[in-house]
């Protein structure tokens, strides 16, 4: 299921990172990002949370990551 998919993305990221090029690095990072998105989905599936609190946390976090990426690339 989803755990296998997450582990597959993680494995793909490891394999791609064995190559030493900038493209391989970017592809590897995308694989790890996708794996973590699936892991988060699995974690939140059975977790009861307040959606408003989650948005209060995720919106500033998203803005901070986007700002960091914009100013440091």
mmCIF file of C-alpha atoms in Angstrom:
data_model
loop_
_atom_site.group_PDB
_atom_site.id
_atom_site.type_symbol
_atom_site.label_atom_id
_atom_site.label_comp_id
_atom_site.label_asym_id
_atom_site.label_seq_id
_atom_site.Cartn_x
_atom_site.Cartn_y
_atom_site.Cartn_z
ATOM 1 C CA UNK A 1 0.000 0.000 0.000
ATOM 2 C CA UNK A 2 1.089 3.490 0.843
ATOM 3 C CA UNK A 3 3.940 2.385 3.088
ATOM 4 C CA UNK A 4 5.418 0.410 0.191
ATOM 5 C CA UNK A 5 5.088 3.480 -2.029
ATOM 6 C CA UNK A 6 6.889 5.655 0.529
ATOM 7 C CA UNK A 7 9.660 3.100 0.910
ATOM 8 C CA UNK A 8 9.916 2.864 -2.890
ATOM 9 C CA UNK A 9 10.370 6.645 -3.185
ATOM 10 C CA UNK A 10 13.024 6.495 -0.463
ATOM 11 C CA UNK A 11 14.854 3.691 -2.250
ATOM 12 C CA UNK A 12 14.648 5.547 -5.568
ATOM 13 C CA UNK A 13 16.092 8.642 -3.894
ATOM 14 C CA UNK A 14 18.999 6.620 -2.506
ATOM 15 C CA UNK A 15 19.709 5.001 -5.862
ATOM 16 C CA UNK A 16 19.548 8.274 -7.798
ATOM 17 C CA UNK A 17 21.864 9.979 -5.290
ATOM 18 C CA UNK A 18 24.603 7.455 -6.081
ATOM 19 C CA UNK A 19 25.129 9.426 -9.312
ATOM 20 C CA UNK A 20 27.130 12.621 -9.010
ATOM 21 C CA UNK A 21 25.323 15.240 -11.019
ATOM 22 C CA UNK A 22 23.137 18.179 -10.146
ATOM 23 C CA UNK A 23 20.187 16.635 -12.003
ATOM 24 C CA UNK A 24 20.549 13.391 -10.042
ATOM 25 C CA UNK A 25 20.641 15.402 -6.818
ATOM 26 C CA UNK A 26 17.442 17.249 -7.707
ATOM 27 C CA UNK A 27 15.646 14.052 -8.732
ATOM 28 C CA UNK A 28 16.790 12.377 -5.508
ATOM 29 C CA UNK A 29 15.493 15.260 -3.428
ATOM 30 C CA UNK A 30 12.128 15.130 -5.211
ATOM 31 C CA UNK A 31 11.941 11.398 -4.466
ATOM 32 C CA UNK A 32 12.602 12.073 -0.778
ATOM 33 C CA UNK A 33 10.030 14.875 -0.765
ATOM 34 C CA UNK A 34 7.409 12.552 -2.232
ATOM 35 C CA UNK A 35 8.329 9.846 0.275
ATOM 36 C CA UNK A 36 7.893 12.258 3.160
ATOM 37 C CA UNK A 37 4.540 13.445 1.806
ATOM 38 C CA UNK A 38 3.336 9.843 1.783
ATOM 39 C CA UNK A 39 4.726 9.238 5.302
ATOM 40 C CA UNK A 40 2.884 12.351 6.537
ATOM 41 C CA UNK A 41 -0.304 11.104 4.868
ATOM 42 C CA UNK A 42 0.059 7.766 6.639
ATOM 43 C CA UNK A 43 0.662 9.467 9.970
ATOM 44 C CA UNK A 44 -2.274 11.849 9.665
ATOM 45 C CA UNK A 45 -4.683 9.214 8.391
ATOM 46 C CA UNK A 46 -5.484 7.949 11.891
ATOM 47 C CA UNK A 47 -4.560 11.102 13.788
ATOM 48 C CA UNK A 48 -7.434 13.293 14.938
ATOM 49 C CA UNK A 49 -6.437 16.911 14.726
ATOM 50 C CA UNK A 50 -7.924 20.362 14.603
ATOM 51 C CA UNK A 51 -7.700 21.540 10.975
ATOM 52 C CA UNK A 52 -7.585 25.211 11.988
ATOM 53 C CA UNK A 53 -4.518 24.604 14.143
ATOM 54 C CA UNK A 54 -2.895 22.699 11.310
ATOM 55 C CA UNK A 55 -3.489 25.601 8.908
ATOM 56 C CA UNK A 56 -2.151 28.082 11.458
ATOM 57 C CA UNK A 57 1.043 26.011 11.497
ATOM 58 C CA UNK A 58 1.327 25.082 7.805
ATOM 59 C CA UNK A 59 0.672 28.493 6.224
ATOM 60 C CA UNK A 60 3.568 30.303 7.968
ATOM 61 C CA UNK A 61 5.800 27.263 7.472
ATOM 62 C CA UNK A 62 5.015 27.216 3.739
ATOM 63 C CA UNK A 63 5.702 30.942 3.462
ATOM 64 C CA UNK A 64 8.996 30.564 5.318
ATOM 65 C CA UNK A 65 10.148 27.706 3.077
ATOM 66 C CA UNK A 66 9.118 29.593 -0.060
ATOM 67 C CA UNK A 67 10.889 32.746 1.131
ATOM 68 C CA UNK A 68 14.035 30.857 2.037
ATOM 69 C CA UNK A 69 14.047 29.092 -1.325
ATOM 70 C CA UNK A 70 13.516 32.348 -3.187
ATOM 71 C CA UNK A 71 16.249 34.307 -1.413
ATOM 72 C CA UNK A 72 18.844 31.531 -1.107
ATOM 73 C CA UNK A 73 18.906 30.065 -4.618
#
